[in-house]
Coordinates of C-alpha atoms and ligand atoms in Angstrom, one line a residue:
M1 CA -55.2 5.5 21.9
I2 CA -56.8 2.1 22.5
R3 CA -54.2 -0.3 24.0
S4 CA -54.3 -4.0 24.5
L5 CA -55.5 -5.2 27.9
R6 CA -53.0 -5.4 30.7
G7 CA -51.1 -8.7 30.7
M8 CA -52.2 -9.4 27.1
N9 CA -49.5 -9.1 24.4
D10 CA -49.3 -8.9 20.7
I11 CA -46.9 -11.3 18.9
L12 CA -45.5 -8.9 16.3
E13 CA -41.8 -8.9 16.1
E14 CA -40.4 -11.3 13.5
E15 CA -37.8 -12.6 15.9
Q16 CA -40.5 -13.2 18.5
Y17 CA -42.6 -15.1 16.0
R18 CA -39.6 -17.2 14.8
R19 CA -39.1 -18.2 18.5
F20 CA -42.7 -19.1 18.9
N21 CA -42.8 -21.0 15.6
H22 CA -39.6 -22.9 16.3
F23 CA -40.9 -23.9 19.8
H24 CA -44.1 -25.2 18.3
N25 CA -42.3 -27.1 15.5
V26 CA -40.0 -28.8 18.0
A27 CA -42.7 -29.5 20.6
C28 CA -45.3 -30.9 18.1
H29 CA -42.6 -33.0 16.4
V30 CA -41.6 -34.6 19.7
A31 CA -45.2 -35.2 20.8
M32 CA -45.9 -37.0 17.5
R33 CA -42.8 -39.1 17.9
Y34 CA -44.2 -40.2 21.3
G35 CA -47.5 -41.2 19.6
F36 CA -49.6 -38.2 20.6
H37 CA -52.4 -36.8 18.3
Y38 CA -53.4 -33.1 18.1
I39 CA -56.6 -32.1 19.8
E40 CA -58.3 -28.7 19.8
T41 CA -60.9 -27.7 22.3
P42 CA -62.8 -24.3 22.6
L43 CA -61.4 -21.3 24.5
L44 CA -64.7 -21.0 26.3
E45 CA -66.2 -23.6 28.5
E46 CA -68.9 -23.8 31.2
T47 CA -67.5 -22.4 34.5
A48 CA -68.6 -25.6 36.3
L49 CA -66.1 -27.6 34.4
F50 CA -63.2 -25.7 36.0
K51 CA -64.8 -25.6 39.4
R52 CA -65.2 -29.3 39.4
S53 CA -61.7 -30.1 38.0
V54 CA -59.1 -27.5 38.8
G55 CA -61.0 -27.1 42.1
E56 CA -62.9 -24.3 43.9
S57 CA -60.1 -24.0 46.5
S58 CA -57.4 -23.3 43.9
D59 CA -56.3 -19.7 43.2
I60 CA -57.1 -20.3 39.6
V61 CA -60.8 -20.9 40.1
G62 CA -61.1 -18.8 43.3
K63 CA -59.5 -15.6 42.0
E64 CA -58.2 -15.8 38.5
M65 CA -61.0 -16.8 36.1
Y66 CA -62.3 -14.6 33.3
Q67 CA -65.9 -15.6 34.1
F68 CA -69.0 -14.0 32.7
T69 CA -72.6 -14.7 31.7
D70 CA -73.2 -14.9 28.0
K71 CA -76.3 -13.5 26.2
G72 CA -78.0 -16.8 26.7
G73 CA -77.5 -16.5 30.5
N74 CA -74.9 -19.3 30.6
D75 CA -72.1 -19.1 33.3
I76 CA -69.0 -19.5 31.1
C77 CA -65.3 -18.6 31.3
L78 CA -62.2 -18.4 29.2
R79 CA -60.1 -21.5 29.8
P80 CA -57.4 -20.9 32.5
E81 CA -55.7 -24.2 31.5
G82 CA -56.0 -27.0 29.0
T83 CA -56.5 -30.3 30.9
A84 CA -60.1 -29.7 32.0
G85 CA -61.3 -29.1 28.4
V86 CA -59.4 -32.1 27.0
V87 CA -60.9 -34.3 29.8
R88 CA -64.4 -32.9 29.0
A89 CA -63.9 -33.7 25.3
F90 CA -62.6 -37.2 26.2
I91 CA -65.7 -38.0 28.2
Q92 CA -68.2 -36.2 25.9
H93 CA -67.0 -38.2 22.8
K94 CA -67.1 -41.4 24.9
Y95 CA -63.4 -42.3 24.6
D96 CA -63.7 -43.4 28.3
K97 CA -66.3 -46.0 27.2
K98 CA -64.1 -47.3 24.3
G99 CA -61.2 -48.1 26.7
G100 CA -57.6 -48.4 25.5
I101 CA -54.9 -45.8 25.4
H102 CA -55.5 -42.3 24.0
R103 CA -52.8 -39.7 23.8
F104 CA -53.4 -36.0 22.9
F105 CA -51.4 -32.8 22.6
Y106 CA -52.6 -29.2 22.2
H107 CA -51.4 -25.7 22.2
G108 CA -53.1 -22.4 22.5
P109 CA -53.9 -19.4 24.6
M110 CA -55.0 -19.7 28.3
F111 CA -56.4 -16.9 30.4
R112 CA -55.8 -16.1 34.1
Y113 CA -56.6 -12.8 35.8
E114 CA -53.3 -12.7 37.7
R115 CA -51.2 -9.6 38.6
P116 CA -49.1 -9.2 35.5
Q117 CA -45.3 -9.1 35.9
K118 CA -42.3 -10.5 33.9
G119 CA -43.3 -14.1 33.0
R120 CA -46.8 -13.8 34.3
L121 CA -49.5 -12.8 31.8
R122 CA -53.2 -12.7 31.7
E123 CA -53.3 -14.3 28.3
F124 CA -50.4 -16.8 27.8
H125 CA -49.8 -19.8 25.7
Q126 CA -49.4 -23.4 26.7
F127 CA -48.2 -26.5 24.9
G128 CA -49.7 -29.5 26.7
V129 CA -50.2 -33.3 26.5
E130 CA -52.7 -35.6 28.2
S131 CA -52.5 -39.3 28.2
F132 CA -55.5 -41.5 29.1
G133 CA -55.8 -45.2 29.9
L134 CA -52.4 -46.0 31.4
A135 CA -51.9 -46.4 35.2
S136 CA -48.3 -47.4 34.6
V137 CA -45.6 -45.1 36.1
Y138 CA -43.7 -45.8 32.9
E139 CA -46.0 -43.3 31.2
D140 CA -45.3 -40.7 33.9
A141 CA -41.5 -41.3 33.2
S142 CA -42.1 -41.0 29.4
L143 CA -43.9 -37.7 29.8
I144 CA -41.0 -36.3 31.8
M145 CA -38.6 -37.6 29.2
M146 CA -40.7 -35.9 26.5
V147 CA -40.4 -32.5 28.3
S148 CA -36.7 -33.1 28.7
D149 CA -36.4 -33.9 24.9
I150 CA -38.3 -30.7 24.0
F151 CA -36.1 -28.6 26.3
N152 CA -32.9 -30.3 25.1
A153 CA -33.8 -29.7 21.4
L154 CA -34.4 -26.0 22.2
G155 CA -31.1 -25.7 24.1
I156 CA -33.0 -24.8 27.4
G157 CA -31.4 -25.8 30.7
Y158 CA -33.8 -26.8 33.6
T159 CA -34.0 -28.3 37.0
L160 CA -36.7 -30.9 37.6
Q161 CA -38.6 -31.1 40.9
L162 CA -40.6 -34.3 41.8
N163 CA -43.1 -35.3 44.4
S164 CA -45.7 -37.8 45.0
L165 CA -49.1 -36.6 46.2
G166 CA -50.3 -40.1 47.2
C167 CA -53.6 -41.7 46.3
H168 CA -57.1 -42.0 47.8
E169 CA -55.6 -44.6 50.3
C170 CA -52.7 -42.8 51.7
M171 CA -53.7 -39.1 51.2
P172 CA -56.7 -39.0 53.6
P173 CA -54.8 -40.2 56.7
Y174 CA -51.8 -38.0 55.8
R175 CA -54.2 -35.0 55.5
E176 CA -55.5 -35.7 59.0
K177 CA -51.9 -35.6 60.4
L178 CA -51.2 -32.4 58.5
I179 CA -54.4 -30.7 59.8
A180 CA -53.4 -31.7 63.3
F181 CA -49.9 -30.1 62.7
I182 CA -51.5 -26.9 61.3
E183 CA -53.8 -26.6 64.2
Q184 CA -50.8 -26.7 66.6
H185 CA -49.6 -23.6 64.7
A186 CA -52.9 -21.9 64.0
D187 CA -51.9 -18.7 65.8
T188 CA -48.8 -18.1 63.7
I189 CA -49.7 -19.1 60.2
C190 CA -50.9 -16.5 57.7
G191 CA -54.5 -15.8 56.8
D192 CA -54.3 -17.6 53.5
C193 CA -53.1 -20.7 55.2
Q194 CA -55.9 -20.4 57.8
R195 CA -58.3 -20.5 54.8
R196 CA -56.4 -23.3 53.0
K197 CA -56.6 -25.4 56.2
A198 CA -60.4 -25.6 55.7
T199 CA -60.5 -25.9 51.9
N200 CA -57.4 -27.9 50.8
P201 CA -54.9 -28.3 53.7
I202 CA -52.1 -29.7 51.5
R203 CA -51.8 -26.4 49.7
V204 CA -50.4 -24.8 52.8
L205 CA -47.1 -26.5 52.0
D206 CA -46.4 -24.2 49.1
C207 CA -47.3 -21.0 50.9
K208 CA -44.8 -18.3 49.8
N209 CA -44.8 -16.5 53.3
S210 CA -41.4 -17.1 54.8
A211 CA -42.7 -17.4 58.4
C212 CA -45.1 -20.1 57.2
Q213 CA -42.4 -21.9 55.3
A214 CA -40.2 -22.0 58.5
I215 CA -43.1 -23.7 60.3
Y216 CA -43.9 -26.2 57.5
A217 CA -40.3 -27.3 57.3
H218 CA -41.2 -29.4 60.3
A219 CA -44.5 -30.6 59.0
P220 CA -45.1 -34.3 58.5
K221 CA -44.1 -35.3 54.9
L222 CA -46.4 -37.2 52.6
M223 CA -43.4 -39.0 51.2
D224 CA -43.0 -40.7 54.6
H225 CA -46.7 -41.8 54.6
L226 CA -47.1 -43.2 51.1
C227 CA -48.9 -46.5 50.7
T228 CA -46.9 -49.4 49.3
S229 CA -48.2 -48.9 45.7
C230 CA -47.5 -45.1 45.7
N231 CA -44.1 -45.7 47.2
T232 CA -43.1 -48.4 44.7
D233 CA -44.3 -46.2 41.8
F234 CA -42.3 -43.2 43.0
T235 CA -39.1 -45.3 43.5
T236 CA -39.6 -46.8 40.0
L237 CA -40.0 -43.3 38.5
T238 CA -36.8 -42.1 40.0
L239 CA -34.9 -45.3 38.8
L240 CA -36.3 -44.8 35.3
L241 CA -35.1 -41.1 35.3
D242 CA -31.7 -42.1 36.7
K243 CA -31.3 -44.6 33.8
E244 CA -32.0 -41.7 31.3
H245 CA -29.6 -39.4 33.2
I246 CA -32.4 -37.0 33.9
A247 CA -31.4 -35.2 37.1
Y248 CA -34.2 -34.2 39.6
T249 CA -34.6 -33.1 43.2
I250 CA -37.4 -34.4 45.4
D251 CA -39.4 -31.5 46.8
T252 CA -41.9 -32.7 49.4
H253 CA -43.6 -29.3 49.3
L254 CA -44.4 -29.4 45.6
V255 CA -48.2 -29.7 45.7
R256 CA -49.1 -27.9 42.4
G257 CA -51.8 -25.2 42.2
L258 CA -54.6 -27.4 40.8
D259 CA -56.6 -29.8 42.8
Y260 CA -56.9 -32.7 40.5
Y261 CA -53.5 -34.4 41.0
S262 CA -52.6 -37.6 42.7
K263 CA -49.4 -39.6 42.8
T264 CA -46.7 -38.2 40.5
A265 CA -46.4 -34.4 40.5
F266 CA -43.5 -32.5 38.8
E267 CA -42.3 -29.1 37.7
F268 CA -39.5 -27.9 35.5
I269 CA -37.8 -24.8 36.7
S270 CA -35.4 -22.4 34.9
N271 CA -32.9 -20.5 36.9
D272 CA -32.4 -17.9 34.1
I273 CA -35.8 -16.1 33.9
G274 CA -36.4 -14.5 37.3
A275 CA -39.2 -15.0 39.9
Q276 CA -41.7 -16.8 37.6
S277 CA -39.4 -19.7 37.1
A278 CA -41.8 -22.7 36.4
I279 CA -41.5 -23.4 32.7
A280 CA -43.6 -26.7 32.8
G281 CA -45.7 -28.6 35.2
G282 CA -47.8 -31.7 35.3
G283 CA -48.6 -35.0 37.0
R284 CA -51.0 -37.8 37.3
Y285 CA -54.8 -37.2 37.8
D286 CA -56.3 -40.7 38.0
R287 CA -59.6 -39.6 39.7
L288 CA -60.5 -36.6 37.5
I289 CA -62.4 -38.5 34.8
E290 CA -64.8 -40.1 37.2
F291 CA -65.2 -36.7 39.1
L292 CA -66.4 -35.4 35.8
D293 CA -68.9 -38.3 35.4
G294 CA -66.7 -40.4 33.1
K295 CA -65.8 -44.0 33.4
P296 CA -62.8 -44.2 35.8
T297 CA -59.6 -43.9 33.6
P298 CA -56.1 -43.3 34.8
A299 CA -54.5 -40.2 33.2
V300 CA -51.3 -38.1 33.3
G301 CA -50.2 -34.9 31.5
F302 CA -48.2 -31.8 31.5
A303 CA -48.2 -28.3 30.1
I304 CA -45.3 -26.0 29.1
G305 CA -45.6 -22.2 29.4
V306 CA -44.5 -20.8 26.1
E307 CA -43.9 -17.1 26.9
R308 CA -41.5 -18.0 29.8
L309 CA -39.4 -20.0 27.3
L310 CA -39.1 -17.6 24.5
E311 CA -36.0 -15.7 25.6
L312 CA -34.3 -19.1 26.5
I313 CA -34.7 -20.7 23.1
K314 CA -31.5 -21.0 21.1
L315 CA -32.7 -20.3 17.5
P316 CA -30.9 -22.1 14.7
Q317 CA -29.0 -19.9 12.4
Q318 CA -31.5 -18.2 10.0
E319 CA -31.0 -19.6 6.5
R320 CA -31.3 -17.3 3.5
E321 CA -34.5 -18.2 1.7
G322 CA -36.3 -17.5 -1.5
Y323 CA -36.2 -14.4 -3.9
Y324 CA -36.3 -10.7 -3.8
F325 CA -37.5 -9.0 -7.0
G326 CA -36.7 -5.4 -7.9
A327 CA -36.8 -3.1 -10.9
M328 CA -34.5 -0.2 -11.7
D329 CA -36.9 1.2 -14.3
H330 CA -40.6 2.0 -13.8
E331 CA -41.4 0.4 -17.1
A332 CA -40.1 -3.0 -15.9
L333 CA -42.6 -3.2 -13.0
P334 CA -45.4 -5.1 -14.9
L335 CA -43.0 -7.8 -16.0
L336 CA -41.4 -7.9 -12.6
L337 CA -44.8 -8.5 -11.0
Q338 CA -45.7 -11.2 -13.5
L339 CA -42.4 -13.1 -13.0
G340 CA -42.4 -12.6 -9.2
Q341 CA -46.0 -13.7 -9.0
R342 CA -45.1 -16.9 -10.8
K343 CA -42.2 -17.6 -8.5
R344 CA -44.4 -17.0 -5.4
R345 CA -46.4 -20.1 -6.2
S346 CA -43.4 -22.3 -5.2
E347 CA -40.9 -20.1 -3.3
K348 CA -40.9 -17.3 -0.7
T349 CA -40.8 -14.2 -2.9
I350 CA -40.7 -10.5 -1.9
I351 CA -41.5 -8.0 -4.7
E352 CA -40.6 -4.3 -4.5
Y353 CA -43.2 -2.2 -6.3
S354 CA -41.2 0.9 -6.9
A355 CA -38.1 1.4 -9.1
K356 CA -34.8 1.8 -7.2
S357 CA -31.1 1.6 -7.8
L358 CA -29.3 -1.7 -7.9
K359 CA -27.5 -0.8 -4.6
A360 CA -30.9 -0.1 -2.9
H361 CA -32.3 -3.5 -4.1
L362 CA -29.3 -5.4 -2.9
K363 CA -29.6 -3.8 0.5
N364 CA -33.3 -4.7 0.7
A365 CA -32.7 -8.3 -0.4
D366 CA -30.1 -8.6 2.3
R367 CA -32.5 -7.1 4.9
V368 CA -35.3 -9.6 4.1
Y369 CA -32.8 -12.5 4.2
A370 CA -33.5 -13.5 0.6
R371 CA -31.2 -16.1 -1.1
Y372 CA -31.5 -14.5 -4.6
C373 CA -31.7 -10.9 -5.6
V374 CA -33.4 -10.6 -9.1
V375 CA -33.2 -7.2 -10.8
I376 CA -34.6 -5.9 -14.1
G377 CA -33.0 -2.7 -15.4
A378 CA -33.3 -1.0 -18.8
N379 CA -30.7 -3.3 -20.4
E380 CA -32.4 -6.5 -19.1
L381 CA -35.7 -5.2 -20.3
K382 CA -34.2 -4.6 -23.8
E383 CA -32.5 -8.0 -23.9
N384 CA -35.3 -9.9 -22.2
T385 CA -33.1 -11.1 -19.4
L386 CA -32.9 -11.0 -15.6
W387 CA -29.9 -10.1 -13.5
V388 CA -29.7 -12.6 -10.6
K389 CA -27.3 -12.6 -7.7
D390 CA -26.9 -15.5 -5.4
L391 CA -26.4 -13.8 -2.0
V392 CA -24.8 -16.9 -0.5
N393 CA -22.0 -17.7 -3.0
K394 CA -22.1 -14.1 -4.4
K395 CA -22.3 -15.3 -8.0
E396 CA -24.0 -13.0 -10.5
Q397 CA -25.5 -14.0 -13.8
H398 CA -27.9 -13.0 -16.6
I399 CA -30.8 -15.4 -17.2
P400 CA -33.2 -15.2 -20.2
V401 CA -36.7 -14.5 -19.0
D402 CA -38.1 -17.5 -20.9
S403 CA -35.8 -20.0 -19.0
F404 CA -36.4 -18.4 -15.5
Ligands
LIG1 P1 -49.8 -25.0 35.5 O1 -48.6 -25.4 36.3 O2 -50.8 -24.2 36.1 O3 -50.3 -26.4 35.0 O4 -49.3 -24.3 34.1 C1 -48.3 -24.9 33.3 C2 -47.3 -23.8 32.9 O5 -48.0 -22.7 32.3 C3 -46.5 -23.2 34.1 O6 -45.4 -24.0 34.4 C4 -46.1 -21.9 33.4 O7 -44.9 -22.1 32.6 C5 -47.2 -21.5 32.5 N1 -48.1 -20.5 33.1 C6 -49.0 -20.6 34.1 N2 -49.6 -19.4 34.4 C7 -49.0 -18.5 33.6 C8 -49.1 -17.1 33.5 N3 -50.0 -16.4 34.1 N4 -48.3 -16.5 32.6 C9 -47.4 -17.1 31.8 N5 -47.2 -18.5 31.9 C10 -48.0 -19.2 32.8 C11 -51.4 -26.5 34.2 O8 -52.0 -25.6 33.6 C12 -51.9 -28.0 34.0 N6 -53.1 -28.0 33.1 C13 -50.8 -28.9 33.5 C14 -51.2 -30.3 33.3 C15 -51.5 -30.9 32.1 N7 -51.3 -31.2 34.3 C16 -51.7 -32.3 33.7 N8 -51.9 -32.2 32.4

């Protein structure tokens, strides 16, 4: 038997689909309320796009890309995340030259060749937003409020972790201090950290190795080395969140797994889903547009991982909806199809194509969650009527076919 690839799932169960659909309805609705417009970018992009944005030193680009050469000899890959493609589209369609504020949201599959486990897939779905043209930390705060609105509407609890990754002024001197600290401990840190020291030293701070963590607990903190502008922005951000009663913890080791961030970085964590607990992540990336040859434009965004949320979503009570049509007599089937077909044009309508007892039809109508069970038996056929039961208020009546 041919099976789906490891870490790639089918969305098949109705309950699962209802959760997916409910999430998208809520998230898209909230995004539109915040003034964001839908954008769709291709699943395949040039590999160079991700190398230059997500960064060659990141695990995503270094180890996890679905990268291949197409029939035309182009080096391409399946998108591991959504930001790079949206930024590429923003520059390609000259939105950077137009100036002004542009806000986009997107959703769709992303691909990372990671070791699959609960909450970690090779094909997974993100809902994300990207906001261009605003350097104000008020936009960072608004985006965090937006994630909070989405999670609240879905009945999902979270903890929020915040950090500032500084800017091109305060990050380089801090990086030097951090490298000096790492060098003092070069003999005891793990191999991955040795490598990170050379490629992207700040990433050592989120090493999962417990011996490394014990060492980095004493490392200099970027929070203590922020320039005045980054410091003021970070303080403002916390005050804005306080006013909205959005609780957060400051995690000075939150560096994110993608290289494009500066200033605000944040992650939403769920305590109810096991080890893969990050349910959303984002931050500011003011330098990325110019790194990709666009006109310098401040930007900030986030993405939510849909699969990790599914089991946490509190679905609203399912409402009974539409019609179930059944016949008790084989001869009634053509009329049944004709009437059901008419109904389908305006209402959800399930038609049973084989004759069954009234009891069996009522059972079916209940199973498919129909509001009305419509049945044609020998009597109804003779009298040109339909037997209709409202499965909510349990009322039964005969309705003439002509007035149905
Ligand atoms: P990210 O933190 O890499 O950020 O991913 C965002 C979310 O996607 C994670 O918090 C997690 O819920 C989900 N996720 C990531 N990898 C997997 C996986 N293998 N299986 C299941 N879920 C996963 C980004 O992708 C950035 N583009 C976010 C962003 C937008 N930053 C600025 N704008």
